[in-house]
């Protein structure tokens, strides 16, 4: 089983209380999220996906966004890696691992990476050699649900997932 989790609003939020992360370390985990991830780790691998339009909007640089994902990987060691789309047209996708950054923009899903497009989810499934029925996607926004539907992946709302798993 492959668990794909949205990052902002599902796993993490700004520590400062601001709308967006003010710097890479300005993040804290959402209550209950880490415990759920730790419990799920016994069932399979866990990968993060996130839209990062703040790069295209000029709120942060691509390098700051990469550092943000690297910091999250340190906070949540159960995450294998994080994929992110930094542009509004969904043409770019980067994969951040503990050992580096990989550009996956030149794939068949270029133009579909930004959620609600299914590109990031399809790329993750291809790289992990998983079929849609072997995956679960957890998110907190309607575009997360739409991306899951378009990729043929089961979807869970973050709040329900955390509440059900921490009861």
PDB file of C-alpha atoms in Angstrom, residues 60-118:
ATOM      1  CA  UNK A  60       9.599  32.340  -1.967  1.00  0.00           C
ATOM      2  CA  UNK A  61      12.370  31.132  -4.219  1.00  0.00           C
ATOM      3  CA  UNK A  62      12.633  27.653  -5.663  1.00  0.00           C
ATOM      4  CA  UNK A  63      15.613  27.045  -3.347  1.00  0.00           C
ATOM      5  CA  UNK A  64      13.610  28.137  -0.276  1.00  0.00           C
ATOM      6  CA  UNK A  65      10.824  25.777  -1.318  1.00  0.00           C
ATOM      7  CA  UNK A  66      13.297  22.920  -1.630  1.00  0.00           C
ATOM      8  CA  UNK A  67      14.714  23.746   1.827  1.00  0.00           C
ATOM      9  CA  UNK A  68      11.148  23.754   3.183  1.00  0.00           C
ATOM     10  CA  UNK A  69      10.573  20.211   1.885  1.00  0.00           C
ATOM     11  CA  UNK A  70      13.947  19.057   3.243  1.00  0.00           C
ATOM     12  CA  UNK A  71      13.031  20.427   6.663  1.00  0.00           C
ATOM     13  CA  UNK A  72       9.715  18.548   6.523  1.00  0.00           C
ATOM     14  CA  UNK A  73      11.582  15.327   5.705  1.00  0.00           C
ATOM     15  CA  UNK A  74      13.633  15.891   8.867  1.00  0.00           C
ATOM     16  CA  UNK A  75      10.459  16.501  10.921  1.00  0.00           C
ATOM     17  CA  UNK A  76       8.714  13.432   9.498  1.00  0.00           C
ATOM     18  CA  UNK A  77      11.316  10.711   8.922  1.00  0.00           C
ATOM     19  CA  UNK A  78       8.568   8.281   7.839  1.00  0.00           C
ATOM     20  CA  UNK A  79       8.102  10.258   4.598  1.00  0.00           C
ATOM     21  CA  UNK A  80      10.091   8.741   1.739  1.00  0.00           C
ATOM     22  CA  UNK A  81      10.172  11.978  -0.267  1.00  0.00           C
ATOM     23  CA  UNK A  82       8.088  14.999  -1.282  1.00  0.00           C
ATOM     24  CA  UNK A  83       6.971  15.981  -4.774  1.00  0.00           C
ATOM     25  CA  UNK A  84       6.006  19.588  -5.448  1.00  0.00           C
ATOM     26  CA  UNK A  85       4.693  21.713  -8.291  1.00  0.00           C
ATOM     27  CA  UNK A  86       5.997  25.307  -8.091  1.00  0.00           C
ATOM     28  CA  UNK A  87       4.076  26.844 -11.020  1.00  0.00           C
ATOM     29  CA  UNK A  88       0.455  27.723 -11.700  1.00  0.00           C
ATOM     30  CA  UNK A  89       0.318  25.956 -15.084  1.00  0.00           C
ATOM     31  CA  UNK A  90       1.354  22.593 -13.649  1.00  0.00           C
ATOM     32  CA  UNK A  91       4.298  22.180 -15.986  1.00  0.00           C
ATOM     33  CA  UNK A  92       7.025  21.604 -13.381  1.00  0.00           C
ATOM     34  CA  UNK A  93       7.478  18.907 -10.779  1.00  0.00           C
ATOM     35  CA  UNK A  94      10.390  18.408  -8.420  1.00  0.00           C
ATOM     36  CA  UNK A  95      11.064  15.452  -6.109  1.00  0.00           C
ATOM     37  CA  UNK A  96      12.920  16.217  -2.897  1.00  0.00           C
ATOM     38  CA  UNK A  97      14.670  13.332  -1.177  1.00  0.00           C
ATOM     39  CA  UNK A  98      17.080  13.268   1.744  1.00  0.00           C
ATOM     40  CA  UNK A  99      19.944  12.987  -0.726  1.00  0.00           C
ATOM     41  CA  UNK A 100      18.949  15.583  -3.310  1.00  0.00           C
ATOM     42  CA  UNK A 101      16.472  17.150  -5.702  1.00  0.00           C
ATOM     43  CA  UNK A 102      15.241  15.651  -8.942  1.00  0.00           C
ATOM     44  CA  UNK A 103      13.435  17.459 -11.751  1.00  0.00           C
ATOM     45  CA  UNK A 104      10.585  15.430 -13.259  1.00  0.00           C
ATOM     46  CA  UNK A 105       9.112  18.246 -15.346  1.00  0.00           C
ATOM     47  CA  UNK A 106       9.754  16.632 -18.721  1.00  0.00           C
ATOM     48  CA  UNK A 107       7.336  13.737 -18.436  1.00  0.00           C
ATOM     49  CA  UNK A 108       4.034  12.948 -20.088  1.00  0.00           C
ATOM     50  CA  UNK A 109       2.218  14.706 -17.222  1.00  0.00           C
ATOM     51  CA  UNK A 110       3.763  18.141 -17.777  1.00  0.00           C
ATOM     52  CA  UNK A 111       0.852  20.572 -17.635  1.00  0.00           C
ATOM     53  CA  UNK A 112      -1.033  18.310 -15.182  1.00  0.00           C
ATOM     54  CA  UNK A 113       1.220  18.466 -12.108  1.00  0.00           C
ATOM     55  CA  UNK A 114      -0.632  21.197 -10.228  1.00  0.00           C
ATOM     56  CA  UNK A 115      -3.560  19.770  -8.313  1.00  0.00           C
ATOM     57  CA  UNK A 116      -6.431  19.335  -9.182  1.00  0.00           C
ATOM     58  CA  UNK A 117      -4.473  17.815 -12.071  1.00  0.00           C
ATOM     59  CA  UNK A 118      -3.506  14.166 -11.505  1.00  0.00           C
TER      60      UNK A 118
END
